[in-house]
mmCIF file of C-alpha atoms in Angstrom:
data_model
loop_
_atom_site.group_PDB
_atom_site.id
_atom_site.type_symbol
_atom_site.label_atom_id
_atom_site.label_comp_id
_atom_site.label_asym_id
_atom_site.label_seq_id
_atom_site.Cartn_x
_atom_site.Cartn_y
_atom_site.Cartn_z
ATOM 1 C CA MET A 553 -46.554 16.946 23.217
ATOM 2 C CA ALA A 554 -48.689 19.468 21.358
ATOM 3 C CA ALA A 555 -49.971 22.560 23.163
ATOM 4 C CA ARG A 556 -53.598 21.607 22.560
ATOM 5 C CA GLU A 557 -53.045 18.133 24.010
ATOM 6 C CA ALA A 558 -51.213 19.540 27.050
ATOM 7 C CA ALA A 559 -54.018 22.041 27.647
ATOM 8 C CA THR A 560 -56.563 19.230 27.639
ATOM 9 C CA ILE A 561 -54.520 17.069 30.012
ATOM 10 C CA TYR A 562 -53.834 19.890 32.512
ATOM 11 C CA LYS A 563 -57.285 21.479 32.072
ATOM 12 C CA VAL A 564 -55.947 24.919 31.150
ATOM 13 C CA SER A 565 -56.307 27.073 28.049
ATOM 14 C CA VAL A 566 -54.036 26.654 25.044
ATOM 15 C CA THR A 567 -53.043 30.301 25.527
ATOM 16 C CA TYR A 568 -51.801 29.490 29.035
ATOM 17 C CA ILE A 569 -49.620 26.689 27.625
ATOM 18 C CA TYR A 570 -48.064 29.040 25.083
ATOM 19 C CA LYS A 571 -47.449 31.710 27.723
ATOM 20 C CA ALA A 572 -45.835 29.140 30.023
ATOM 21 C CA LEU A 573 -43.586 27.963 27.173
ATOM 22 C CA ILE A 574 -42.521 31.548 26.438
ATOM 23 C CA ARG A 575 -41.910 32.201 30.153
ATOM 24 C CA ARG A 576 -39.777 29.035 30.378
ATOM 25 C CA ARG A 577 -37.803 30.066 27.293
ATOM 26 C CA LEU A 578 -37.152 33.578 28.665
ATOM 27 C CA THR A 579 -36.634 32.894 32.379
ATOM 28 C CA GLY A 580 -36.057 29.163 32.674
ATOM 29 C CA ASP A 581 -39.116 28.856 34.907
ATOM 30 C CA ALA A 582 -42.555 27.813 33.665
ATOM 31 C CA GLY A 583 -44.250 27.759 37.081
ATOM 32 C CA ILE A 584 -47.064 29.992 38.200
ATOM 33 C CA ASN A 585 -46.278 33.579 39.078
ATOM 34 C CA PRO A 586 -47.433 34.233 42.676
ATOM 35 C CA GLY A 587 -47.200 38.009 42.261
ATOM 36 C CA ARG A 588 -50.166 38.198 39.914
ATOM 37 C CA GLY A 589 -53.822 38.706 40.660
ATOM 38 C CA ARG A 590 -55.594 41.125 42.921
ATOM 39 C CA PRO A 591 -53.666 43.298 45.348
ATOM 40 C CA PRO A 592 -54.008 42.220 48.975
ATOM 41 C CA ARG A 593 -56.713 43.827 51.095
ATOM 42 C CA LYS A 594 -55.678 46.919 53.028
ATOM 43 C CA LEU A 595 -58.054 46.328 55.947
ATOM 44 C CA SER A 596 -58.546 43.135 57.897
ATOM 45 C CA ASN A 597 -62.111 41.921 58.425
ATOM 46 C CA GLU A 598 -62.023 43.212 62.013
ATOM 47 C CA GLN A 599 -60.842 46.660 60.875
ATOM 48 C CA GLU A 600 -63.564 46.793 58.227
ATOM 49 C CA VAL A 601 -66.277 45.928 60.762
ATOM 50 C CA ALA A 602 -64.919 48.581 63.148
ATOM 51 C CA LEU A 603 -64.886 51.163 60.350
ATOM 52 C CA TRP A 604 -68.499 50.411 59.413
ATOM 53 C CA ALA A 605 -69.560 50.639 63.071
ATOM 54 C CA HIS A 606 -67.787 54.009 63.333
ATOM 55 C CA ILE A 607 -69.503 55.324 60.186
ATOM 56 C CA ARG A 608 -72.950 54.104 61.281
ATOM 57 C CA SER A 609 -72.540 55.734 64.708
ATOM 58 C CA ARG A 610 -72.121 59.155 63.072
ATOM 59 C CA PRO A 611 -75.096 59.803 60.759
ATOM 60 C CA GLY A 612 -73.749 63.237 59.760
ATOM 61 C CA ILE A 613 -70.679 61.785 58.040
ATOM 62 C CA THR A 614 -70.928 62.133 54.275
ATOM 63 C CA LEU A 615 -68.850 60.828 51.413
ATOM 64 C CA PRO A 616 -68.173 62.829 48.259
ATOM 65 C CA ARG A 617 -70.439 61.803 45.404
ATOM 66 C CA ARG A 618 -68.520 60.627 42.381
ATOM 67 C CA LYS A 619 -71.475 60.415 40.025
ATOM 68 C CA PRO A 620 -75.268 60.387 40.222
ATOM 69 C CA GLY A 621 -76.490 57.175 41.780
ATOM 70 C CA TYR A 622 -73.110 56.415 43.377
ATOM 71 C CA ARG A 623 -73.472 54.090 46.369
ATOM 72 C CA PRO A 624 -70.274 53.281 48.272
ATOM 73 C CA SER A 625 -69.548 49.625 48.926
ATOM 74 C CA MET A 626 -67.518 48.206 51.778
ATOM 75 C CA VAL A 627 -64.537 48.023 49.392
ATOM 76 C CA SER A 628 -64.655 51.722 48.427
ATOM 77 C CA ILE A 629 -64.691 53.032 52.002
#
């Protein structure tokens, strides 16, 4: 089966098919790699809520400014 045909059948890009073929040739496994993607979150949702409550309860707490217009998000705290 051609790579373009396989990509259409499995609804993935042709590039993904080629990468999977190379991975199978090198490692013997063409499956997905679970170790890829974003790193896991460091804080649970409950810890994040507690942290925000702690920060809001102390109005004098400041964060260093990284650049003009910098506004911290929940992810950067």
